[in-house]
Coordinates of N, CA and C and ligand atoms in Angstrom, one line a residue:
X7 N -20.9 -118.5 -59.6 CA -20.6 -118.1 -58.2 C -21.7 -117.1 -57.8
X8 N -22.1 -117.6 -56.4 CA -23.2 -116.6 -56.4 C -22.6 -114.8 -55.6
X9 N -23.8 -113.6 -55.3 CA -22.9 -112.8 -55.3 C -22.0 -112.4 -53.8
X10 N -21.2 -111.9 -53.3 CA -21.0 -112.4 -52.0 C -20.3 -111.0 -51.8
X11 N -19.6 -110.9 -50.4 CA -18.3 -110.1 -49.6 C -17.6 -110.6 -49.4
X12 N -16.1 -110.0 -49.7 CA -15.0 -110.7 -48.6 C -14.5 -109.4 -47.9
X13 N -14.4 -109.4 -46.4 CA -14.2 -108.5 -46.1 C -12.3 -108.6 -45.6
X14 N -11.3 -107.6 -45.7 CA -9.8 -107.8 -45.5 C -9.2 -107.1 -44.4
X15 N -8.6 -107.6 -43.7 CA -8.0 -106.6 -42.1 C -6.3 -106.9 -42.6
X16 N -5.6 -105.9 -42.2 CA -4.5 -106.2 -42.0 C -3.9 -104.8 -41.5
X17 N -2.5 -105.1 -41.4 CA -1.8 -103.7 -41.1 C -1.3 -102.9 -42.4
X18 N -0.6 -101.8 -41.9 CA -0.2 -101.5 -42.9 C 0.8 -101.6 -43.9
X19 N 1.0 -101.8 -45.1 CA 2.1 -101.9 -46.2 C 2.0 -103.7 -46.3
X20 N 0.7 -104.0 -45.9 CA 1.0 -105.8 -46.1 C 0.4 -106.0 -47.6
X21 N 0.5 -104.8 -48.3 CA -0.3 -105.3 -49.3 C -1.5 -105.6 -49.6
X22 N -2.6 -105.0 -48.7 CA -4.0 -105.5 -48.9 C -4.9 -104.6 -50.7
X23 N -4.2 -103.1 -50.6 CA -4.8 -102.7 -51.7 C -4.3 -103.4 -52.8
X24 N -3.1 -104.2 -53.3 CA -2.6 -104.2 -54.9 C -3.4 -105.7 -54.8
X25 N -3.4 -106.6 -53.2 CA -4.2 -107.6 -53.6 C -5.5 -107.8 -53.9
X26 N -6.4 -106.4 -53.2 CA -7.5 -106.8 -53.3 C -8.1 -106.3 -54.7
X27 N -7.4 -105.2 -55.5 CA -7.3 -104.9 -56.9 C -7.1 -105.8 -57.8
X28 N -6.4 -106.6 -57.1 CA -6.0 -108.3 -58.5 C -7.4 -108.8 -58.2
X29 N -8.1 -109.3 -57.3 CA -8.5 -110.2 -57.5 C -9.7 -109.3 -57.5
X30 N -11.1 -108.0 -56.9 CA -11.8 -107.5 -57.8 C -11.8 -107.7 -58.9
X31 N -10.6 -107.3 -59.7 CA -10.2 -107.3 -61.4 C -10.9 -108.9 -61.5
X32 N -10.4 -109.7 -61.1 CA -10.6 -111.1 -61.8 C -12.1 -111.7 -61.5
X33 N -12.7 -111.4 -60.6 CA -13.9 -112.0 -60.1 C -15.1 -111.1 -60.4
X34 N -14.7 -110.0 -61.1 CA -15.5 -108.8 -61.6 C -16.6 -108.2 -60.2
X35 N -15.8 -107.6 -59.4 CA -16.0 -107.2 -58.0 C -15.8 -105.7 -57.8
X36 N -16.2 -105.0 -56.9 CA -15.6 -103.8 -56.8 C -15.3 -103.9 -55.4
X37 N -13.8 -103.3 -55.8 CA -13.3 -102.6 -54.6 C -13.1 -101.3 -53.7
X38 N -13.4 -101.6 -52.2 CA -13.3 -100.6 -51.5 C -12.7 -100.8 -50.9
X39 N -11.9 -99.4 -50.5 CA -10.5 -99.1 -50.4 C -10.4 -98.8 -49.3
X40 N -10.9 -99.1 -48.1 CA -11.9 -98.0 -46.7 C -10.2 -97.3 -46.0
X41 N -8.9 -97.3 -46.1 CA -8.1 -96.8 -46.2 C -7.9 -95.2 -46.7
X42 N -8.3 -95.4 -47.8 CA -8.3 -93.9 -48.8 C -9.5 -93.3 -48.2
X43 N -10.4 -93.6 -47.9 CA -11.5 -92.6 -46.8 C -10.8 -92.4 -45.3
X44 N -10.3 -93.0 -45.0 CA -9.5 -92.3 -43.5 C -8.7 -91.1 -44.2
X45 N -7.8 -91.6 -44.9 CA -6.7 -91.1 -45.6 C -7.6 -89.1 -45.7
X46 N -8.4 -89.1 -46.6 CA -9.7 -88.3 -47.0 C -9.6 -87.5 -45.5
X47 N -10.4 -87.9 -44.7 CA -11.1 -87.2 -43.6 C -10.2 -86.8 -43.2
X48 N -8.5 -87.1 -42.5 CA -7.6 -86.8 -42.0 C -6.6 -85.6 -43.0
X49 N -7.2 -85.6 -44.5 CA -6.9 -84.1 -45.5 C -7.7 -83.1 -44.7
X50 N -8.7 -83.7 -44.9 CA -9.7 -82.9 -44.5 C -9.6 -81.3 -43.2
X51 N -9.4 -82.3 -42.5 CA -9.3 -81.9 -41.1 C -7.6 -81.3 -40.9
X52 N -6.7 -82.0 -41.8 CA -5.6 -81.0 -41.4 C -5.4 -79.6 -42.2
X53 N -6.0 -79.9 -43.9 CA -6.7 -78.7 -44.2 C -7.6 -77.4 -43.7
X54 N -8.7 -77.5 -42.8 CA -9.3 -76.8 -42.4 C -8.6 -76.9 -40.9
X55 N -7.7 -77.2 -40.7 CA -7.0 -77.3 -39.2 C -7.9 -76.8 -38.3
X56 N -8.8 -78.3 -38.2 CA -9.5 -78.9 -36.9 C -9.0 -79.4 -36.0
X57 N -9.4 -78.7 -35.0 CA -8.6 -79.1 -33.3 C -9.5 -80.3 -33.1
X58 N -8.4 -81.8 -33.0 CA -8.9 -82.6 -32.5 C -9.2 -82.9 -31.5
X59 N -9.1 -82.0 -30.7 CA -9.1 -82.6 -29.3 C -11.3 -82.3 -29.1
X60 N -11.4 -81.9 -30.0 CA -12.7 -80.6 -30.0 C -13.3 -81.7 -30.5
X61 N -14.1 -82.6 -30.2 CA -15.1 -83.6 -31.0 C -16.2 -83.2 -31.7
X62 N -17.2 -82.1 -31.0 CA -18.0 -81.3 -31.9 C -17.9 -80.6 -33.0
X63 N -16.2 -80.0 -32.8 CA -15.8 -79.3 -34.5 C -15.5 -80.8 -35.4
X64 N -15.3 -81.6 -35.0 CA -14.6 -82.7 -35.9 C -16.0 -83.2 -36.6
X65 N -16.8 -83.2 -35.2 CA -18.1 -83.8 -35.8 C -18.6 -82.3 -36.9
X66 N -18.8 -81.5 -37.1 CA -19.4 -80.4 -37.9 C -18.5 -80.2 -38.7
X67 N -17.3 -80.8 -38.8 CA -16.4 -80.8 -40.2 C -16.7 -81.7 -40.9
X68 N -17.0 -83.2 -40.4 CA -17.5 -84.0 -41.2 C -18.8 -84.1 -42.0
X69 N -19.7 -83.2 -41.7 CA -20.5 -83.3 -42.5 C -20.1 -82.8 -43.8
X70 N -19.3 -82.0 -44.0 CA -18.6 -81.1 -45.2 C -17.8 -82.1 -46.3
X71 N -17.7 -83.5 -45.4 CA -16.7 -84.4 -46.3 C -17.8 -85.6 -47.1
X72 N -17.2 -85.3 -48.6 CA -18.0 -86.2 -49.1 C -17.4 -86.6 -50.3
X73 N -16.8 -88.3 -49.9 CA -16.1 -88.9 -51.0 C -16.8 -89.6 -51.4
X74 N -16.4 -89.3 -52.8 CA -16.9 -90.7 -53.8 C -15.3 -91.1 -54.5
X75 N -15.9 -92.5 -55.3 CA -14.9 -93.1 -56.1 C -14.7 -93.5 -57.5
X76 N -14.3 -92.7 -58.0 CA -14.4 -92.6 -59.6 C -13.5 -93.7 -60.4
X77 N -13.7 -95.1 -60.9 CA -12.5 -95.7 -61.3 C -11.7 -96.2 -60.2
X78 N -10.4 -95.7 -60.5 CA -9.0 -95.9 -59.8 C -9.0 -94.5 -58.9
X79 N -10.0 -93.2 -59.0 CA -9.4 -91.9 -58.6 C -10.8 -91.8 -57.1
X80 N -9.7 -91.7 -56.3 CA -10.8 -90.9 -55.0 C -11.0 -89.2 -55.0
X81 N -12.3 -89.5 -54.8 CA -12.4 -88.0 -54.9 C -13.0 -87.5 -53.6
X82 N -12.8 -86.5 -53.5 CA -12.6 -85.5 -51.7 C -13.6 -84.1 -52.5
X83 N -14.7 -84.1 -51.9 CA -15.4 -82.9 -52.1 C -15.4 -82.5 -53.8
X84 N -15.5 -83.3 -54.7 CA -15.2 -82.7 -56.4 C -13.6 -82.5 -56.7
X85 N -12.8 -82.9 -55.8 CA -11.2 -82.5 -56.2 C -10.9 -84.2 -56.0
X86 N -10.0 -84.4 -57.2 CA -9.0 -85.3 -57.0 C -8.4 -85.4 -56.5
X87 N -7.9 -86.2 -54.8 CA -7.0 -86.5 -53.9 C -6.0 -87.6 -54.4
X88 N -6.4 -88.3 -55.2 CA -5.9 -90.0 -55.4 C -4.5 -89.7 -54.6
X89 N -3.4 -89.1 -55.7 CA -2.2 -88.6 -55.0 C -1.9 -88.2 -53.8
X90 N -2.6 -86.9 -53.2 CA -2.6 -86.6 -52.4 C -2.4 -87.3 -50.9
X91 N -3.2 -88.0 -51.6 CA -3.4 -89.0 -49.8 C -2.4 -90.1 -49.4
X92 N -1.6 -90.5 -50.8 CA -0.9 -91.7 -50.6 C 0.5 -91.1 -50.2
X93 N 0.7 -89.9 -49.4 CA 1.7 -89.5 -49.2 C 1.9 -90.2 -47.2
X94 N 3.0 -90.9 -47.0 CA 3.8 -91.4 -45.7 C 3.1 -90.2 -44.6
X95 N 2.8 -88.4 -44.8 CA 2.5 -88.0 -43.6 C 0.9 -87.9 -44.1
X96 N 0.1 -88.0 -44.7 CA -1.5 -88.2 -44.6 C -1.6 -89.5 -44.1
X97 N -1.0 -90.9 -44.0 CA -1.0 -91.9 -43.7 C -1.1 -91.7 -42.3
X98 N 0.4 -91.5 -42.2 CA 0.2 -90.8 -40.4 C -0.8 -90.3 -39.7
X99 N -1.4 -89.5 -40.2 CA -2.4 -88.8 -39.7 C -3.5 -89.3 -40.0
X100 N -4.0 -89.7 -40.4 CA -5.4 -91.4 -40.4 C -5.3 -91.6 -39.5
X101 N -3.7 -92.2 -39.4 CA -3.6 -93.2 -38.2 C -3.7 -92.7 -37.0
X102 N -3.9 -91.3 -36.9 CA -4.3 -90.5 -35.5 C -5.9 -90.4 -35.6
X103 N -6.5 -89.8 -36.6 CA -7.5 -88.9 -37.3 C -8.6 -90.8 -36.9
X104 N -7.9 -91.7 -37.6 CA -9.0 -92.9 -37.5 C -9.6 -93.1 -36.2
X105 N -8.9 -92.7 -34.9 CA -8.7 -93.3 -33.4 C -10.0 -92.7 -33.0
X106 N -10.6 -91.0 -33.8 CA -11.8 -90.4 -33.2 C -13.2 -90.8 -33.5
X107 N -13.9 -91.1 -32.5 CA -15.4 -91.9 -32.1 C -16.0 -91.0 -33.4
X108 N -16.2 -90.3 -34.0 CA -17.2 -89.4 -34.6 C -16.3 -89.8 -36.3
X109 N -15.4 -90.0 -36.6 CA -14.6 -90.5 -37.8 C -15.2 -91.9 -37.8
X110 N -15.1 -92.5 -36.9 CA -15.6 -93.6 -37.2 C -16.7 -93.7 -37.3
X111 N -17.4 -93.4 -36.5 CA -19.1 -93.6 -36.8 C -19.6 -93.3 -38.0
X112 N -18.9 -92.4 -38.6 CA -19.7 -91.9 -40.4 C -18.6 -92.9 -40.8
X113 N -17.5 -93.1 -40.9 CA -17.1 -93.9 -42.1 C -17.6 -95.3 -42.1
X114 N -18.0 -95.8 -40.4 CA -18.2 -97.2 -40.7 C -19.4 -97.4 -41.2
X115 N -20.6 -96.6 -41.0 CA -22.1 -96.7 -41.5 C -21.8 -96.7 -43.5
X116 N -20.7 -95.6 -43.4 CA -21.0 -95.5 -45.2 C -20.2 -96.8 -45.9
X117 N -19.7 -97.2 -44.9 CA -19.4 -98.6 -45.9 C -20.3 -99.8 -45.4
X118 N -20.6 -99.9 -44.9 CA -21.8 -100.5 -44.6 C -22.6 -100.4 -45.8
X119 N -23.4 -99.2 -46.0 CA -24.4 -98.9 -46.8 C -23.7 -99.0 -47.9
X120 N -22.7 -99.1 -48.7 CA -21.8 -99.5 -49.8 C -22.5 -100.6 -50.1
X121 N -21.5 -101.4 -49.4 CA -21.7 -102.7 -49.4 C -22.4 -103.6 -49.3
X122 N -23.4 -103.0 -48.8 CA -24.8 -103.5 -48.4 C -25.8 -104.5 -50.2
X123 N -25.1 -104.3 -50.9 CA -25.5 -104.6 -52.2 C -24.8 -105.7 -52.4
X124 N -24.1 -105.9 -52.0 CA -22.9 -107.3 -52.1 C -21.9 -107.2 -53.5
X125 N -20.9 -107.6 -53.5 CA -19.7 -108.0 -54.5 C -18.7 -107.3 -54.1
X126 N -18.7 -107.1 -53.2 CA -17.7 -105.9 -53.1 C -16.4 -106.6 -51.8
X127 N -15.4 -106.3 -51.9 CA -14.0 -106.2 -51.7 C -13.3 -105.6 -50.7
X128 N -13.9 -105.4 -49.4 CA -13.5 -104.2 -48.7 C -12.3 -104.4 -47.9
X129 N -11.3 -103.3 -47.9 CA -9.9 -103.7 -47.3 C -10.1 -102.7 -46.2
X130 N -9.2 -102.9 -45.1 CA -9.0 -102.2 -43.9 C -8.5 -102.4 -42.7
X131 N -9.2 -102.2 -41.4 CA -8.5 -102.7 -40.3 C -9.5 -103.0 -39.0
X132 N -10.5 -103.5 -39.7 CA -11.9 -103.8 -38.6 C -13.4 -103.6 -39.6
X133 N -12.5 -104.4 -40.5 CA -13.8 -104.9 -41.9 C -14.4 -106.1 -41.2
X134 N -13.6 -107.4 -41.0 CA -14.3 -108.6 -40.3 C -15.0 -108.3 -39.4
X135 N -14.5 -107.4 -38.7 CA -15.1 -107.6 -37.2 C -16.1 -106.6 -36.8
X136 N -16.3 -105.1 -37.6 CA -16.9 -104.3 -37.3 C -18.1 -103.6 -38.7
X137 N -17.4 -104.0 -39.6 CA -18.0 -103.2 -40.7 C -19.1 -104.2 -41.5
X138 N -18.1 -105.5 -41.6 CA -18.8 -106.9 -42.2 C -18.9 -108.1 -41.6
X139 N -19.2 -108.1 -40.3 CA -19.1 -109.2 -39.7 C -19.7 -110.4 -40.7
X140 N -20.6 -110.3 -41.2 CA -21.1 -111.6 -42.1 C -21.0 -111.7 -43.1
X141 N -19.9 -110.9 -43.4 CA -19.3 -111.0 -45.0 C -18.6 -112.5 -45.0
X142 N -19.0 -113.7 -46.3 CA -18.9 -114.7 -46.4 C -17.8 -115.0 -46.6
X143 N -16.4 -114.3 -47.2 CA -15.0 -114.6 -46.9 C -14.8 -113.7 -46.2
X144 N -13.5 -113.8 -45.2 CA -13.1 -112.8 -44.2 C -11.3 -113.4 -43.9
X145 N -10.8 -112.2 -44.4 CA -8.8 -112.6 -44.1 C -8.4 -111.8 -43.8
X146 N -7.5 -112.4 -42.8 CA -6.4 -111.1 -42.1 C -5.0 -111.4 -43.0
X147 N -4.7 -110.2 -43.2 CA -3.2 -110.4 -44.0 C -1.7 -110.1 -43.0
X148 N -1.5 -110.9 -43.3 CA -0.2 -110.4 -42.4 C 0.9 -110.6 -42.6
X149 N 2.5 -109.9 -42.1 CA 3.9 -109.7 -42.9 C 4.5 -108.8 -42.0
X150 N 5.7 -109.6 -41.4 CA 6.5 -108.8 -40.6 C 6.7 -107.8 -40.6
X151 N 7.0 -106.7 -39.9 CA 7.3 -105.5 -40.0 C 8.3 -104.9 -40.7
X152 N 9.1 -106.2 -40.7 CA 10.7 -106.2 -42.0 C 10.6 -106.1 -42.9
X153 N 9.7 -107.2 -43.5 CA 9.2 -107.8 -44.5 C 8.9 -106.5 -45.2
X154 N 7.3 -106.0 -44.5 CA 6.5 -104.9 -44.8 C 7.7 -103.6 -45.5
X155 N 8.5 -102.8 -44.4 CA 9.5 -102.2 -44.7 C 10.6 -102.4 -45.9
X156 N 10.4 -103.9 -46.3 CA 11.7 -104.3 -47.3 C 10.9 -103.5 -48.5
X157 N 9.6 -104.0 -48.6 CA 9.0 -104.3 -49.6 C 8.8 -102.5 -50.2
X158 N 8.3 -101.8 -48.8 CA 8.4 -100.6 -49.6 C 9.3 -100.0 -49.7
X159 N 10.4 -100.1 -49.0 CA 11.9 -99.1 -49.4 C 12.5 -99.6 -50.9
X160 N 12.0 -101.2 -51.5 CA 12.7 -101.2 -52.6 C 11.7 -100.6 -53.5
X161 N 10.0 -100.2 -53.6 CA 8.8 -99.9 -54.0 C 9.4 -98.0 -54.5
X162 N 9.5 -97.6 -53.1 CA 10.2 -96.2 -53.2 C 11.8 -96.0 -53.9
X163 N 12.7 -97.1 -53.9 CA 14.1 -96.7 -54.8 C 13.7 -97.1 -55.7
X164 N 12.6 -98.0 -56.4 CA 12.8 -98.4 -57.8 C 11.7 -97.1 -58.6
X165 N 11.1 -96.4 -57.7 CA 10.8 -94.8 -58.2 C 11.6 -93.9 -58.1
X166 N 13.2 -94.3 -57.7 CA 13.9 -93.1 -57.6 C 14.0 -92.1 -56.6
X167 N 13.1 -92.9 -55.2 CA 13.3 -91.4 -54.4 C 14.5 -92.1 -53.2
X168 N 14.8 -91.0 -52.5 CA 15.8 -90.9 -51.9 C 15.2 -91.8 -50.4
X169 N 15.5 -92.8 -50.1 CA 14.9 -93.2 -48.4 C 15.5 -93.9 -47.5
X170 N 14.9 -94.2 -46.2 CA 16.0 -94.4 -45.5 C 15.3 -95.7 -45.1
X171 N 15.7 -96.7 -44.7 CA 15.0 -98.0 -44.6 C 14.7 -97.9 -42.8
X172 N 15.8 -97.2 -42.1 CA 15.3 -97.5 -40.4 C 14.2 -96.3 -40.9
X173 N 13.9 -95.5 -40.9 CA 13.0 -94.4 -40.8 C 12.0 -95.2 -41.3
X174 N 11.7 -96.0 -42.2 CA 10.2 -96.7 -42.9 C 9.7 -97.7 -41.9
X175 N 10.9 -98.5 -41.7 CA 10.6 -99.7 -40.3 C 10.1 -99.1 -39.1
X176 N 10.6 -97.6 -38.6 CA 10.2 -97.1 -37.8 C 8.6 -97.0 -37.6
X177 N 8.6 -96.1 -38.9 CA 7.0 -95.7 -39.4 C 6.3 -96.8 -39.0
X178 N 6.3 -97.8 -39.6 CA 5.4 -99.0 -39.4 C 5.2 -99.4 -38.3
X179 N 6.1 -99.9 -37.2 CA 6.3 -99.6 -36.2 C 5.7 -99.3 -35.6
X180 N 5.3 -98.0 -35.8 CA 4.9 -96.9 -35.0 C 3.1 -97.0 -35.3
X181 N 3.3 -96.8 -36.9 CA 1.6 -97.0 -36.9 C 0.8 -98.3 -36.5
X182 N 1.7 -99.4 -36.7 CA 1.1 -100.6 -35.7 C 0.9 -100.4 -34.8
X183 N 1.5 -99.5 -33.8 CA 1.1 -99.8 -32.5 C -0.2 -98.8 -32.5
X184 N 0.2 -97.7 -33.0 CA -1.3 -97.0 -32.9 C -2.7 -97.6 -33.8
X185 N -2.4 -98.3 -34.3 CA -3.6 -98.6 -34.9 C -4.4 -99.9 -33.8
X186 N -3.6 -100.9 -33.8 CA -3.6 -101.4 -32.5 C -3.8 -101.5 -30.8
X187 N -3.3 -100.5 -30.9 CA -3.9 -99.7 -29.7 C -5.0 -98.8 -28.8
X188 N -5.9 -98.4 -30.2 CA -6.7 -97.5 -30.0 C -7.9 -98.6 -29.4
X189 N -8.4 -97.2 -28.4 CA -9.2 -97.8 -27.7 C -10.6 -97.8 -28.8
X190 N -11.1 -97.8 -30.1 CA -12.4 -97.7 -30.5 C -11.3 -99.0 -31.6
X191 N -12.2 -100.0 -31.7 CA -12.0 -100.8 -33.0 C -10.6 -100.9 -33.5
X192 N -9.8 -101.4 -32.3 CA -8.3 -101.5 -32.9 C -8.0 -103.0 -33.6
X193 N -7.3 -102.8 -34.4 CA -6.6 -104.1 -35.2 C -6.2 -104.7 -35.0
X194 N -7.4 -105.7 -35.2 CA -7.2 -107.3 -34.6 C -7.6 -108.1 -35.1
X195 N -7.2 -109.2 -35.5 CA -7.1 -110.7 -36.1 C -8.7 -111.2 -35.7
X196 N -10.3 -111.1 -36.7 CA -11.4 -111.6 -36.1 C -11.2 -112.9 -35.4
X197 N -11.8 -113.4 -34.9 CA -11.5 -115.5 -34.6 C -12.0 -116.0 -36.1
X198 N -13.0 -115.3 -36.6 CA -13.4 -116.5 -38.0 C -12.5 -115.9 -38.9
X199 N -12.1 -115.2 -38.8 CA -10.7 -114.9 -40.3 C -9.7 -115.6 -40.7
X200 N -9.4 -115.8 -41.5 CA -8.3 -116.7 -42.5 C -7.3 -116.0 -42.3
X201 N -6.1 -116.4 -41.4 CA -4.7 -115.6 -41.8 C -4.1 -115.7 -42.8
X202 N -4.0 -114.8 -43.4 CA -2.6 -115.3 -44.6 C -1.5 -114.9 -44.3
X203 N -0.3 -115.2 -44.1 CA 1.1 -114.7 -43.9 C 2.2 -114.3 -45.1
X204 N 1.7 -113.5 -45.2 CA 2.6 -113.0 -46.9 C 3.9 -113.2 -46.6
X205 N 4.5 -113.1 -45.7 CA 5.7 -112.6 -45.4 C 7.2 -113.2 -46.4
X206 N 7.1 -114.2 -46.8 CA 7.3 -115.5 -47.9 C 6.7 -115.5 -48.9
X207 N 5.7 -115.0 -49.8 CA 5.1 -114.9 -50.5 C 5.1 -113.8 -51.7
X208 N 4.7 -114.1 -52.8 CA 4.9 -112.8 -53.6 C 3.4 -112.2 -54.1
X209 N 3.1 -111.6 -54.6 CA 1.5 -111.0 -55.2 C 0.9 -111.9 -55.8
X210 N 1.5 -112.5 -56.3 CA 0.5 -113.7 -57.2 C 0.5 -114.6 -56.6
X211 N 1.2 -115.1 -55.7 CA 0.9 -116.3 -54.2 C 0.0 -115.8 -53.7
X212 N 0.2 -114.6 -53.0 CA -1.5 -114.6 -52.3 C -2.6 -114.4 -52.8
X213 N -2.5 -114.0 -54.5 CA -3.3 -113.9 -55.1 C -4.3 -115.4 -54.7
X214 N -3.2 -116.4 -55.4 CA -3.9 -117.6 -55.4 C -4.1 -118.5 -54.1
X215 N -3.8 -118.1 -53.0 CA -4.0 -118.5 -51.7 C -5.5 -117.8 -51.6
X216 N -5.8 -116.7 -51.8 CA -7.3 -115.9 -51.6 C -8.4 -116.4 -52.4
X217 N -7.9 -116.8 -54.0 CA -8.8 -117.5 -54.7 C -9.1 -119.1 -54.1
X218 N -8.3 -119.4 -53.4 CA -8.7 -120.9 -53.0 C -9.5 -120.8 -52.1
X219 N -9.2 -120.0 -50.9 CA -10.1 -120.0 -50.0 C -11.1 -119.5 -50.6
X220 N -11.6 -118.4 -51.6 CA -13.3 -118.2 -52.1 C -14.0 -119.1 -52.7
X221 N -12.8 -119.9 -52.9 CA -13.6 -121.3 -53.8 C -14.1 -122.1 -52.7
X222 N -13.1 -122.4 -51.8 CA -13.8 -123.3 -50.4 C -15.4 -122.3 -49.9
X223 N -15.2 -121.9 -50.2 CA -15.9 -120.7 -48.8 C -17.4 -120.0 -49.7
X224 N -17.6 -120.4 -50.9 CA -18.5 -119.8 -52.0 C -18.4 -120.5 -52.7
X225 N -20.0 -121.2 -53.7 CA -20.2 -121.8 -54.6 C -20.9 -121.4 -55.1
Ligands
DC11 O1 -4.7 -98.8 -45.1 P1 -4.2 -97.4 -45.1 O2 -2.7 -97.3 -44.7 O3 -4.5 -96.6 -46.3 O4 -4.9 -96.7 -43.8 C1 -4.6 -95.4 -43.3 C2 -5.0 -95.4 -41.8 O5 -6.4 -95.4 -41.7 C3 -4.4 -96.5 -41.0 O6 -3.3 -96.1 -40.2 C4 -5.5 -96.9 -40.0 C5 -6.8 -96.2 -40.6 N1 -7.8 -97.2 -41.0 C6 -8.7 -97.6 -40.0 O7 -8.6 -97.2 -38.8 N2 -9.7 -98.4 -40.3 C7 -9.9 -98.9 -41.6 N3 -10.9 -99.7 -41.9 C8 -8.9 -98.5 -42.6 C9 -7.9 -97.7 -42.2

């Protein structure tokens, strides 16, 4: 197989990271996580509590951010974030933090120049359409808002924590519409992308629904 991109759109909690980790792992690919760099810049900025409304400080804060990816571990300026970021209110706050012209412009160029070497895996929410337009597989993932919600409230009790299922559906909810909404590169289904509809499906289904289509789609 020769070397290629697939590039991944979907919303949130559809499972784009655990899938696109299986199948990197298998095709011997690396993956980027373009998630966990929003995630990053919106620590960032509520750390040094940057007034968003101020585009020039956002822009002069960003030069200060510089992630790399070690393994499985993101790193934020020499400090391990991995944890840090996968917390429900850093999520939130991406999902505000992503909406700013000057966040995006550095994050989209640096995955660009990532990727720009090919094999690589990129998940997000305007990979098809903005980051990789001619990345040679391209899928939108997708899974009801219920679905999405089921999946993590039993994710979160089977760790034991305490949660409330309307409050998660809400979340989602909520970040769909902002992610969706924003006027810079909101999240949207390319026309050449493959839908997948998880919503019925388990990990290792779409596993094998994604491997089919790279087999069609790459020789
Ligand atoms: O995929 P995630 O939940 O880790 O992403 C966190 C937020 O970052 C999400 O609400 C929207 C934003 N995001 C984006 O705007 N563009 C991307 N390519 C990836 C994420």
């Amino acid at each position: 197989m020769k070397k290629f991109n697939m590039a991944v759109d979907g919303t949130s909690g559809v499972g784009k990271s655990s899938v696109c980790d299986i199948i990197a792992d298998k095709l011997n690919m690396t993956h980027l996580d373009t998630g966990a760099m929003y995630r990053c810049v919106a620590l960032y900025l509520k750390e040094g509590n940057t007034n968003l409304e101020d585009l020039s400080a956002v822009e002069s804060a960003l030069d200060n951010v510089h992630i790399r990816f070690d393994g499985d571990k993101v790193i934020l300026n020499d400090q391990d974030v991995s944890k840090t970021i996968r917390t429900n209110e850093v999520g939130m706050m991406a999902s505000k933090t992503s909406a700013l012209a000057p966040v995006r412009t550095k994050l989209v160029s640096l995955q660009k120049e990532i990727a720009a070497a090919k094999g690589y895996i990129v998940d997000g929410r305007d990979i098809c359409s903005v980051v990789l337009p001619d990345a040679e597989v391209k899928i939108f993932m997708s899974a009801t808002a219920e679905a999405r919600a089921q999946r993590r409230y039993k994710e979160y009790v089977s760790k034991g924590m305490e949660v409330d299922y309307k409050q998660i559906l809400d979340d989602i909810n909520q970040r769909d519409y902002q992610d969706s909404h924003r006027a810079i590169s909101p999240l949207k289904k390319a026309e050449d992308a493959i839908e997948v509809d998880t919503s019925e499906l388990n990990i290792e289904q779409v596993v094998n629904k994604i491997l089919d289509i790279i087999k069609e789609k790459v020789d």
